[in-house]
Each structure stands twice: as C-alpha cells, then as structure tokens.
Amino acid sequence: MTKTTRVLGASLGALALTVSLAACGGDSLEKSKDGGSGAAPAADGKGSLVIGAAGFTESNVLAELYAQVLKDAGYSTAVKTVNNRELYEPSLEKGEIDVVPEYAATLAEFLNAKVNGPKAPEEKPVASSDVAATVAGLEKLAAPLGLKVLPAGSAVDQNAFAVTKEFAEKNNVRTLSDLGRSGLKVKIAAGDECSVRPFCGPGLTKTYGIQVSGIDPKGVGTPQAKQAVKDGVDQLVLTTTTDATLDSFGLVLLEDDKKLQNADNVLPVVNAKDAGAPEVAAALDRLTKVLTTADLTDLNRKVDAERAKPADVAKSYLEAKGLLKK
C-alpha cells in the first residue's frame, strides 16, 4: 500500500481491524531489547529506544527524524520497519517498540475501533477537523493501553483536492469554497468509494456546494489520476496534503477552508513505561514544533524523486534546522 492509502483508510471511517492501514512490506518486527527492558533514563546513563516505521516514504523519513533527535539526546536508537498498524500498535503496547510517528485522526479511529468495536468510527467517531479535540480523544483511548500521546505539530497529512494551475487561474479558484461558488461541474479522479464517502463527493457537495458530475475511479493520488486531471479528462483529483509530485503534473491544492477533512496531524506516540521519560518527550517536541506540512512534502520529494536515503534526508533537515548538536 501507499501513503495515500493510509490517509484514505482513515477518512473512510470504517476502520475494521482487519484492514491494513499502513504500507505493506518491510522487515518483520523483532524484539531487539534485552528482555524487554525499559529505555527510560537511569542514573548511570540513558537506554535504548526502538522506533517503528510503517514502510512508506513519509513514515520512514519520520522514523529517521525521531531516531536521530533521540540519539542526539543520548539514547541508543534503532529503526524497525513493520508491516501495518495491526502489528506495530500491539508491539508498541508490549514495549517491543518504543516510539512510533503517527497521525492523530487515523490512530484515534483505529483505537476507537479496537476498544469500542469496528462500527464505532462511523457511529461514534472521536476524530474531527479539530486537532485539539481529536488529540484529546486519542489520549483517552491510548492511556489505558499503556500508550502516551505526545503533542501534535502543524505538519499534517490528510486528504486534499487538486486542480491544474491553468484551471485555478482561469476560474479564479484557490479554495474549495471558491470552486463551489463558481458553479462549475467537476469530475473527480479518485477511488470509486468517493461517490459515497462523506469526505469525498457527498462532502464536497454538502459542505462546499460543489457540483460533482462523476467519479473517475483511478485511485487516490495515483499518477494515472493526476495525469487525467492534467489532460483535462477530469477536473479534480483526490490526493494528500504532502503529495510531493503535484508540481510535476502542473497541479495545485485547493484549500479545505471549511475543514471537511479530519485532523491527521503528525505526532509521536510512545510506550509510557519504556519511553515515557520527560527527556524523550522534550527531544521529540523540539522536532514537532519545527516540522511543517511543506517540510514533510519536501522530504518526501527528496526520497521519492531524487532517490535520496531517508536517513540522509533526515540528517540534512535536522542539521539545517539546528536540531542536532554540532
């Protein structure tokens, strides 16, 4: 799966535990700490921390960023790639891994489904476009499981809609509200679920008054979907806010100015017993406060388009932001 699949899965709402929400593939999780010993700082020094990555570009980069700032803070760190949230979340509870970069709304509804049943995300959702409320709901679900949710930052990876630059300029649209007011009919390149999902076709019509003429089932943020909009076959494409390839297709995002999408802000989640120390939170918080959506998009681009290694990209970014000791 791709990063976009993760975001789509979160927004669909029905987060059954059998659905894989993160990227497929990667190394199998191995218990790498001696006897599951904690990694909280001790009087004679700091311990080891295992950071989980979900195997798609953005998660890999975030895991490297976390590993390097924690190493700089005095911890021994290692990154482990796991197949999906169904595997790494229980391992985080057990302390087999200590820290995972997460997305507020996605994890909130995943835990909502786990704790309250698979229908809970649809019948009684805890995630919304309000990041503070979403994180508060997540904290209530996470704490009894032995997980500590650290503060969210401004960087967000959520569903988004894009048009060609030419379309935007010609019709003077910069926001989804602008598109609704224009009265233009648009065909959306997206997954076929877009016709019934509240974050997609129905939501665009209900929230923004956008006239949707149809759905072109080319997938979420796929090259084929973006090409269809570039060629004028479709007018709108469903992608994500950190899509690093939009510019190469001549596309621009329209602002979700009425906040139709849930708050999938990036935040660290840790095993409270093994990685709940204030020093861990402080090191990660320095990064969280600096990282922006634009930064994340650029980091993704460097890995996907320039073929740079996530570890190298992370190091360069942290050095540029003054987050590593000289």
mmCIF file of C-alpha atoms in Angstrom:
data_model
loop_
_atom_site.group_PDB
_atom_site.id
_atom_site.type_symbol
_atom_site.label_atom_id
_atom_site.label_comp_id
_atom_site.label_asym_id
_atom_site.label_seq_id
_atom_site.Cartn_x
_atom_site.Cartn_y
_atom_site.Cartn_z
ATOM 1 C CA MET A 1 0.000 0.000 0.000
ATOM 2 C CA THR A 2 0.946 3.644 -0.305
ATOM 3 C CA LYS A 3 0.871 6.621 1.985
ATOM 4 C CA THR A 4 -2.273 7.814 0.265
ATOM 5 C CA THR A 5 -3.994 4.537 1.066
ATOM 6 C CA ARG A 6 -3.338 5.156 4.740
ATOM 7 C CA VAL A 7 -4.954 8.560 4.614
ATOM 8 C CA LEU A 8 -7.889 7.322 2.600
ATOM 9 C CA GLY A 9 -8.415 4.498 5.057
ATOM 10 C CA ALA A 10 -8.545 6.951 7.926
ATOM 11 C CA SER A 11 -11.080 9.166 6.229
ATOM 12 C CA LEU A 12 -13.381 6.361 5.208
ATOM 13 C CA GLY A 13 -14.227 5.954 8.844
ATOM 14 C CA ALA A 14 -14.899 2.206 8.966
ATOM 15 C CA LEU A 15 -11.563 1.163 10.363
ATOM 16 C CA ALA A 16 -12.077 -2.578 10.800
ATOM 17 C CA LEU A 17 -9.089 -4.154 12.460
ATOM 18 C CA THR A 18 -8.618 -6.491 9.529
ATOM 19 C CA VAL A 19 -7.799 -3.628 7.202
ATOM 20 C CA SER A 20 -4.134 -2.780 6.726
ATOM 21 C CA LEU A 21 -3.755 0.958 7.151
ATOM 22 C CA ALA A 22 -0.035 1.300 6.625
ATOM 23 C CA ALA A 23 2.279 0.289 3.855
ATOM 24 C CA CYS A 24 2.769 -3.377 3.089
ATOM 25 C CA GLY A 25 6.215 -4.917 3.132
ATOM 26 C CA GLY A 26 9.311 -4.160 5.143
ATOM 27 C CA ASP A 27 11.269 -6.075 7.736
ATOM 28 C CA SER A 28 9.414 -8.219 10.207
ATOM 29 C CA LEU A 29 9.327 -6.869 13.724
ATOM 30 C CA GLU A 30 11.890 -8.375 16.009
ATOM 31 C CA LYS A 31 12.264 -7.831 19.712
ATOM 32 C CA SER A 32 15.562 -6.079 19.883
ATOM 33 C CA LYS A 33 15.805 -5.004 23.503
ATOM 34 C CA ASP A 34 17.268 -7.315 26.110
ATOM 35 C CA GLY A 35 14.347 -8.946 27.878
ATOM 36 C CA GLY A 36 12.099 -6.041 27.006
ATOM 37 C CA SER A 37 13.960 -3.798 29.407
ATOM 38 C CA GLY A 38 12.804 -0.198 29.567
ATOM 39 C CA ALA A 39 14.584 2.645 27.872
ATOM 40 C CA ALA A 40 13.917 5.356 30.394
ATOM 41 C CA PRO A 41 16.985 7.242 31.544
ATOM 42 C CA ALA A 42 18.750 5.717 34.524
ATOM 43 C CA ALA A 43 21.242 7.240 36.901
ATOM 44 C CA ASP A 44 24.121 5.596 35.049
ATOM 45 C CA GLY A 45 23.037 6.686 31.584
ATOM 46 C CA LYS A 46 20.250 6.561 29.006
ATOM 47 C CA GLY A 47 18.819 3.421 27.479
ATOM 48 C CA SER A 48 17.908 2.172 24.028
ATOM 49 C CA LEU A 49 14.829 3.052 22.015
ATOM 50 C CA VAL A 50 13.302 1.232 19.049
ATOM 51 C CA ILE A 51 11.430 3.470 16.619
ATOM 52 C CA GLY A 52 8.769 1.877 14.442
ATOM 53 C CA ALA A 53 8.325 2.780 10.764
ATOM 54 C CA ALA A 54 5.409 1.670 8.599
ATOM 55 C CA GLY A 55 7.354 1.205 5.372
ATOM 56 C CA PHE A 56 6.046 4.048 3.206
ATOM 57 C CA THR A 57 8.256 7.023 2.414
ATOM 58 C CA GLU A 58 6.813 9.511 4.861
ATOM 59 C CA SER A 59 6.791 7.086 7.781
ATOM 60 C CA ASN A 60 10.369 6.045 7.015
ATOM 61 C CA VAL A 61 11.517 9.673 7.000
ATOM 62 C CA LEU A 62 9.677 10.483 10.227
ATOM 63 C CA ALA A 63 11.140 7.424 11.944
ATOM 64 C CA GLU A 64 14.642 8.529 10.933
ATOM 65 C CA LEU A 65 13.975 12.047 12.201
ATOM 66 C CA TYR A 66 12.808 10.635 15.541
ATOM 67 C CA ALA A 67 15.739 8.218 15.786
ATOM 68 C CA GLN A 68 18.311 10.909 15.111
ATOM 69 C CA VAL A 69 16.951 13.524 17.529
ATOM 70 C CA LEU A 70 16.700 10.865 20.242
ATOM 71 C CA LYS A 71 20.224 9.650 19.530
ATOM 72 C CA ASP A 72 21.382 13.244 19.767
ATOM 73 C CA ALA A 73 19.660 13.392 23.169
ATOM 74 C CA GLY A 74 21.792 10.495 24.376
ATOM 75 C CA TYR A 75 19.767 7.384 23.590
ATOM 76 C CA SER A 76 20.831 4.370 21.596
ATOM 77 C CA THR A 77 18.292 4.124 18.769
ATOM 78 C CA ALA A 78 17.273 1.675 16.052
ATOM 79 C CA VAL A 79 14.544 1.852 13.405
ATOM 80 C CA LYS A 80 12.354 -1.201 12.775
ATOM 81 C CA THR A 81 10.029 -1.388 9.782
ATOM 82 C CA VAL A 82 6.749 -3.193 10.437
ATOM 83 C CA ASN A 83 4.001 -4.247 8.047
ATOM 84 C CA ASN A 84 0.979 -2.390 9.345
ATOM 85 C CA ARG A 85 -0.696 -0.757 12.313
ATOM 86 C CA GLU A 86 -2.316 -4.042 13.344
ATOM 87 C CA LEU A 87 1.194 -5.334 14.071
ATOM 88 C CA TYR A 88 3.056 -2.313 15.357
ATOM 89 C CA GLU A 89 0.379 -0.957 17.684
ATOM 90 C CA PRO A 90 0.257 -4.112 19.856
ATOM 91 C CA SER A 91 4.063 -4.216 19.768
ATOM 92 C CA LEU A 92 4.108 -0.623 20.987
ATOM 93 C CA GLU A 93 1.839 -1.648 23.868
ATOM 94 C CA LYS A 94 4.170 -4.539 24.749
ATOM 95 C CA GLY A 95 7.291 -2.409 24.609
ATOM 96 C CA GLU A 96 8.805 -4.343 21.710
ATOM 97 C CA ILE A 97 8.987 -0.976 20.017
ATOM 98 C CA ASP A 98 9.060 2.271 21.971
ATOM 99 C CA VAL A 99 8.201 5.166 19.677
ATOM 100 C CA VAL A 100 6.102 5.486 16.509
ATOM 101 C CA PRO A 101 5.366 8.536 14.326
ATOM 102 C CA GLU A 102 1.589 8.651 13.986
ATOM 103 C CA TYR A 103 -1.336 10.627 12.601
ATOM 104 C CA ALA A 104 -3.848 11.918 15.147
ATOM 105 C CA ALA A 105 -7.184 11.182 13.452
ATOM 106 C CA THR A 106 -6.099 7.881 11.921
ATOM 107 C CA LEU A 107 -4.809 6.427 15.183
ATOM 108 C CA ALA A 108 -7.754 7.820 17.154
ATOM 109 C CA GLU A 109 -10.237 5.949 14.982
ATOM 110 C CA PHE A 110 -8.061 2.834 14.864
ATOM 111 C CA LEU A 111 -8.067 2.672 18.666
ATOM 112 C CA ASN A 112 -11.747 3.623 18.726
ATOM 113 C CA ALA A 113 -12.470 0.552 16.593
ATOM 114 C CA LYS A 114 -10.165 -1.631 18.700
ATOM 115 C CA VAL A 115 -11.634 -0.558 22.030
ATOM 116 C CA ASN A 116 -15.276 0.094 21.147
ATOM 117 C CA GLY A 117 -15.880 -2.184 18.161
ATOM 118 C CA PRO A 118 -15.443 -1.891 14.378
ATOM 119 C CA LYS A 119 -18.584 0.218 13.929
ATOM 120 C CA ALA A 120 -17.524 2.853 16.464
ATOM 121 C CA PRO A 121 -15.648 5.114 13.994
ATOM 122 C CA GLU A 122 -18.850 5.501 11.973
ATOM 123 C CA GLU A 123 -21.390 5.529 14.788
ATOM 124 C CA LYS A 124 -19.424 7.451 17.426
ATOM 125 C CA PRO A 125 -16.251 8.943 15.898
ATOM 126 C CA VAL A 126 -13.641 10.577 18.097
ATOM 127 C CA ALA A 127 -11.733 12.277 15.264
ATOM 128 C CA SER A 128 -12.760 15.556 13.661
ATOM 129 C CA SER A 129 -11.190 18.551 11.938
ATOM 130 C CA ASP A 130 -10.418 19.972 15.404
ATOM 131 C CA VAL A 131 -6.883 18.823 16.211
ATOM 132 C CA ALA A 132 -7.119 19.596 19.933
ATOM 133 C CA ALA A 133 -10.350 17.632 20.343
ATOM 134 C CA THR A 134 -9.021 14.782 18.206
ATOM 135 C CA VAL A 135 -5.820 14.505 20.249
ATOM 136 C CA ALA A 136 -7.816 14.658 23.495
ATOM 137 C CA GLY A 137 -9.983 11.763 22.291
ATOM 138 C CA LEU A 138 -6.894 9.851 21.236
ATOM 139 C CA GLU A 139 -5.262 10.356 24.636
ATOM 140 C CA LYS A 140 -8.290 8.895 26.434
ATOM 141 C CA LEU A 141 -8.185 5.782 24.270
ATOM 142 C CA ALA A 142 -4.396 5.395 24.380
ATOM 143 C CA ALA A 143 -3.664 5.842 28.089
ATOM 144 C CA PRO A 144 -5.403 2.645 29.335
ATOM 145 C CA LEU A 145 -3.379 0.704 26.737
ATOM 146 C CA GLY A 146 -0.111 1.954 28.213
ATOM 147 C CA LEU A 147 0.499 4.454 25.415
ATOM 148 C CA LYS A 148 1.474 8.089 25.837
ATOM 149 C CA VAL A 149 0.454 10.557 23.139
ATOM 150 C CA LEU A 150 2.875 13.454 22.758
ATOM 151 C CA PRO A 151 1.814 16.887 21.416
ATOM 152 C CA ALA A 152 0.844 17.253 17.763
ATOM 153 C CA GLY A 153 2.534 19.740 15.467
ATOM 154 C CA SER A 154 1.413 21.761 12.479
ATOM 155 C CA ALA A 155 2.560 19.150 9.941
ATOM 156 C CA VAL A 156 -0.492 17.323 8.646
ATOM 157 C CA ASP A 157 -1.037 14.595 6.075
ATOM 158 C CA GLN A 158 -4.697 14.435 5.155
ATOM 159 C CA ASN A 159 -6.893 14.067 2.106
ATOM 160 C CA ALA A 160 -6.802 17.019 -0.268
ATOM 161 C CA PHE A 161 -8.086 18.030 -3.691
ATOM 162 C CA ALA A 162 -6.077 19.496 -6.548
ATOM 163 C CA VAL A 163 -6.760 21.129 -9.920
ATOM 164 C CA THR A 164 -4.442 22.261 -12.693
ATOM 165 C CA LYS A 165 -2.768 25.641 -12.268
ATOM 166 C CA GLU A 166 -4.420 26.687 -15.515
ATOM 167 C CA PHE A 167 -7.890 25.738 -14.205
ATOM 168 C CA ALA A 168 -7.254 27.601 -10.942
ATOM 169 C CA GLU A 169 -6.100 30.773 -12.691
ATOM 170 C CA LYS A 170 -8.756 30.733 -15.392
ATOM 171 C CA ASN A 171 -11.597 30.282 -12.901
ATOM 172 C CA ASN A 172 -10.024 32.245 -10.016
ATOM 173 C CA VAL A 173 -10.273 29.386 -7.529
ATOM 174 C CA ARG A 174 -7.899 28.941 -4.620
ATOM 175 C CA THR A 175 -10.191 27.232 -2.121
ATOM 176 C CA LEU A 176 -12.864 24.575 -2.250
ATOM 177 C CA SER A 177 -15.367 27.314 -1.376
ATOM 178 C CA ASP A 178 -14.247 29.204 -4.487
ATOM 179 C CA LEU A 179 -14.892 26.093 -6.557
ATOM 180 C CA GLY A 180 -18.362 25.714 -5.063
ATOM 181 C CA ARG A 181 -19.222 29.346 -5.760
ATOM 182 C CA SER A 182 -18.027 29.037 -9.344
ATOM 183 C CA GLY A 183 -20.881 26.699 -10.203
ATOM 184 C CA LEU A 184 -18.561 24.621 -12.371
ATOM 185 C CA LYS A 185 -19.247 20.918 -12.706
ATOM 186 C CA VAL A 186 -16.225 18.742 -11.934
ATOM 187 C CA LYS A 187 -15.382 15.112 -12.455
ATOM 188 C CA ILE A 188 -13.156 13.716 -9.695
ATOM 189 C CA ALA A 189 -10.276 11.316 -10.249
ATOM 190 C CA ALA A 190 -10.324 9.225 -7.064
ATOM 191 C CA GLY A 191 -11.189 5.818 -5.688
ATOM 192 C CA ASP A 192 -14.629 4.565 -6.654
ATOM 193 C CA GLU A 193 -15.662 4.945 -2.982
ATOM 194 C CA CYS A 194 -15.592 8.706 -3.498
ATOM 195 C CA SER A 195 -19.177 8.632 -4.724
ATOM 196 C CA VAL A 196 -20.478 7.587 -1.288
ATOM 197 C CA ARG A 197 -17.864 8.659 1.252
ATOM 198 C CA PRO A 198 -18.619 11.765 3.341
ATOM 199 C CA PHE A 199 -15.105 13.209 2.975
ATOM 200 C CA CYS A 200 -15.251 12.995 -0.832
ATOM 201 C CA GLY A 201 -18.066 13.541 -3.344
ATOM 202 C CA PRO A 202 -21.007 13.898 -0.913
ATOM 203 C CA GLY A 203 -18.927 16.033 1.452
ATOM 204 C CA LEU A 204 -17.789 18.366 -1.304
ATOM 205 C CA THR A 205 -21.405 18.895 -2.326
ATOM 206 C CA LYS A 206 -22.805 19.227 1.209
ATOM 207 C CA THR A 207 -20.040 21.401 2.669
ATOM 208 C CA TYR A 208 -18.991 23.440 -0.350
ATOM 209 C CA GLY A 209 -21.862 23.201 -2.858
ATOM 210 C CA ILE A 210 -19.504 21.725 -5.463
ATOM 211 C CA GLN A 211 -21.300 20.138 -8.400
ATOM 212 C CA VAL A 212 -19.786 16.690 -8.909
ATOM 213 C CA SER A 213 -20.578 15.321 -12.355
ATOM 214 C CA GLY A 214 -18.978 11.928 -11.733
ATOM 215 C CA ILE A 215 -16.123 9.885 -10.310
ATOM 216 C CA ASP A 216 -13.279 8.579 -12.471
ATOM 217 C CA PRO A 217 -12.035 5.514 -10.496
ATOM 218 C CA LYS A 218 -8.306 5.947 -10.999
ATOM 219 C CA GLY A 219 -7.309 5.707 -7.341
ATOM 220 C CA VAL A 220 -6.211 8.153 -4.667
ATOM 221 C CA GLY A 221 -3.303 10.327 -5.743
ATOM 222 C CA THR A 222 -2.068 7.830 -8.332
ATOM 223 C CA PRO A 223 -0.047 9.023 -11.342
ATOM 224 C CA GLN A 224 -2.963 7.958 -13.535
ATOM 225 C CA ALA A 225 -5.410 10.084 -11.540
ATOM 226 C CA LYS A 226 -3.173 13.147 -11.668
ATOM 227 C CA GLN A 227 -2.495 12.641 -15.382
ATOM 228 C CA ALA A 228 -6.227 12.544 -16.056
ATOM 229 C CA VAL A 229 -6.622 15.971 -14.469
ATOM 230 C CA LYS A 230 -3.547 17.301 -16.260
ATOM 231 C CA ASP A 231 -5.034 16.130 -19.571
ATOM 232 C CA GLY A 232 -8.415 17.702 -18.804
ATOM 233 C CA VAL A 233 -10.262 14.378 -18.729
ATOM 234 C CA ASP A 234 -11.109 15.137 -15.090
ATOM 235 C CA GLN A 235 -11.055 18.460 -13.263
ATOM 236 C CA LEU A 236 -10.317 17.481 -9.652
ATOM 237 C CA VAL A 237 -8.071 14.810 -8.114
ATOM 238 C CA LEU A 238 -8.193 13.367 -4.609
ATOM 239 C CA THR A 239 -4.676 13.193 -3.175
ATOM 240 C CA THR A 240 -2.950 14.207 0.099
ATOM 241 C CA THR A 241 -1.530 17.386 1.572
ATOM 242 C CA THR A 242 2.046 16.057 1.432
ATOM 243 C CA ASP A 243 1.916 14.835 -2.167
ATOM 244 C CA ALA A 244 5.366 15.736 -3.486
ATOM 245 C CA THR A 245 4.586 15.174 -7.183
ATOM 246 C CA LEU A 246 1.808 17.699 -7.791
ATOM 247 C CA ASP A 247 4.080 20.287 -9.341
ATOM 248 C CA SER A 248 5.378 17.841 -11.943
ATOM 249 C CA PHE A 249 1.791 17.392 -13.136
ATOM 250 C CA GLY A 250 1.088 21.124 -13.072
ATOM 251 C CA LEU A 251 -1.385 20.751 -10.218
ATOM 252 C CA VAL A 252 -2.141 22.852 -7.130
ATOM 253 C CA LEU A 253 -4.089 22.058 -3.984
ATOM 254 C CA LEU A 254 -7.314 23.866 -3.195
ATOM 255 C CA GLU A 255 -7.563 24.927 0.428
ATOM 256 C CA ASP A 256 -10.027 22.960 2.562
ATOM 257 C CA ASP A 257 -11.161 26.249 4.092
ATOM 258 C CA LYS A 258 -14.233 24.813 5.843
ATOM 259 C CA LYS A 259 -12.218 21.885 7.217
ATOM 260 C CA LEU A 260 -14.051 18.941 5.709
ATOM 261 C CA GLN A 261 -11.125 16.609 6.455
ATOM 262 C CA ASN A 262 -10.119 15.174 9.822
ATOM 263 C CA ALA A 263 -7.075 16.435 11.718
ATOM 264 C CA ASP A 264 -4.368 13.956 10.746
ATOM 265 C CA ASN A 265 -1.578 15.995 12.309
ATOM 266 C CA VAL A 266 1.723 14.219 12.850
ATOM 267 C CA LEU A 267 2.582 13.333 16.448
ATOM 268 C CA PRO A 268 4.771 10.854 18.338
ATOM 269 C CA VAL A 269 3.197 8.027 20.332
ATOM 270 C CA VAL A 270 5.348 6.179 22.861
ATOM 271 C CA ASN A 271 5.205 3.239 25.221
ATOM 272 C CA ALA A 272 4.515 5.040 28.503
ATOM 273 C CA LYS A 273 6.606 2.682 30.634
ATOM 274 C CA ASP A 274 9.659 2.345 28.393
ATOM 275 C CA ALA A 275 9.748 5.749 26.682
ATOM 276 C CA GLY A 276 7.631 7.992 28.863
ATOM 277 C CA ALA A 277 10.544 9.958 30.279
ATOM 278 C CA PRO A 278 10.399 13.769 30.024
ATOM 279 C CA GLU A 279 13.730 13.741 28.161
ATOM 280 C CA VAL A 280 12.184 11.648 25.366
ATOM 281 C CA ALA A 281 9.189 13.963 25.078
ATOM 282 C CA ALA A 282 11.392 17.053 25.115
ATOM 283 C CA ALA A 283 13.659 15.779 22.327
ATOM 284 C CA LEU A 284 10.737 14.833 20.093
ATOM 285 C CA ASP A 285 8.853 18.033 20.878
ATOM 286 C CA ARG A 286 11.705 20.165 19.553
ATOM 287 C CA LEU A 287 11.252 18.458 16.197
ATOM 288 C CA THR A 288 7.447 18.525 16.292
ATOM 289 C CA LYS A 289 7.404 22.276 16.842
ATOM 290 C CA VAL A 290 9.628 22.891 13.793
ATOM 291 C CA LEU A 291 8.251 20.400 11.247
ATOM 292 C CA THR A 292 5.657 21.775 8.808
ATOM 293 C CA THR A 293 3.489 20.225 6.113
ATOM 294 C CA ALA A 294 5.661 21.913 3.477
ATOM 295 C CA ASP A 295 8.782 20.451 5.101
ATOM 296 C CA LEU A 296 7.272 16.978 5.058
ATOM 297 C CA THR A 297 6.301 17.332 1.414
ATOM 298 C CA ASP A 298 9.850 18.388 0.522
ATOM 299 C CA LEU A 299 11.367 15.498 2.481
ATOM 300 C CA ASN A 300 9.067 13.072 0.656
ATOM 301 C CA ARG A 301 10.100 14.596 -2.673
ATOM 302 C CA LYS A 302 13.793 14.166 -1.942
ATOM 303 C CA VAL A 303 13.299 10.467 -1.255
ATOM 304 C CA ASP A 304 10.769 9.684 -3.991
ATOM 305 C CA ALA A 305 12.004 11.949 -6.798
ATOM 306 C CA GLU A 306 15.688 12.367 -6.021
ATOM 307 C CA ARG A 307 16.172 8.830 -4.651
ATOM 308 C CA ALA A 308 17.910 10.073 -1.507
ATOM 309 C CA LYS A 309 18.012 7.793 1.533
ATOM 310 C CA PRO A 310 15.563 8.625 4.343
ATOM 311 C CA ALA A 311 18.398 8.662 6.896
ATOM 312 C CA ASP A 312 20.418 11.151 4.829
ATOM 313 C CA VAL A 313 17.406 13.362 4.166
ATOM 314 C CA ALA A 314 16.544 13.368 7.863
ATOM 315 C CA LYS A 315 20.086 14.265 8.908
ATOM 316 C CA SER A 316 20.335 17.162 6.461
ATOM 317 C CA TYR A 317 16.997 18.551 7.616
ATOM 318 C CA LEU A 318 17.835 18.304 11.308
ATOM 319 C CA GLU A 319 21.210 19.968 10.759
ATOM 320 C CA ALA A 320 19.624 22.764 8.734
ATOM 321 C CA LYS A 321 17.100 23.407 11.491
ATOM 322 C CA GLY A 322 19.733 23.359 14.233
ATOM 323 C CA LEU A 323 18.230 20.307 15.904
ATOM 324 C CA LEU A 324 21.471 18.324 16.146
ATOM 325 C CA LYS A 325 24.428 19.230 18.304
ATOM 326 C CA LYS A 326 27.467 20.346 16.334
#
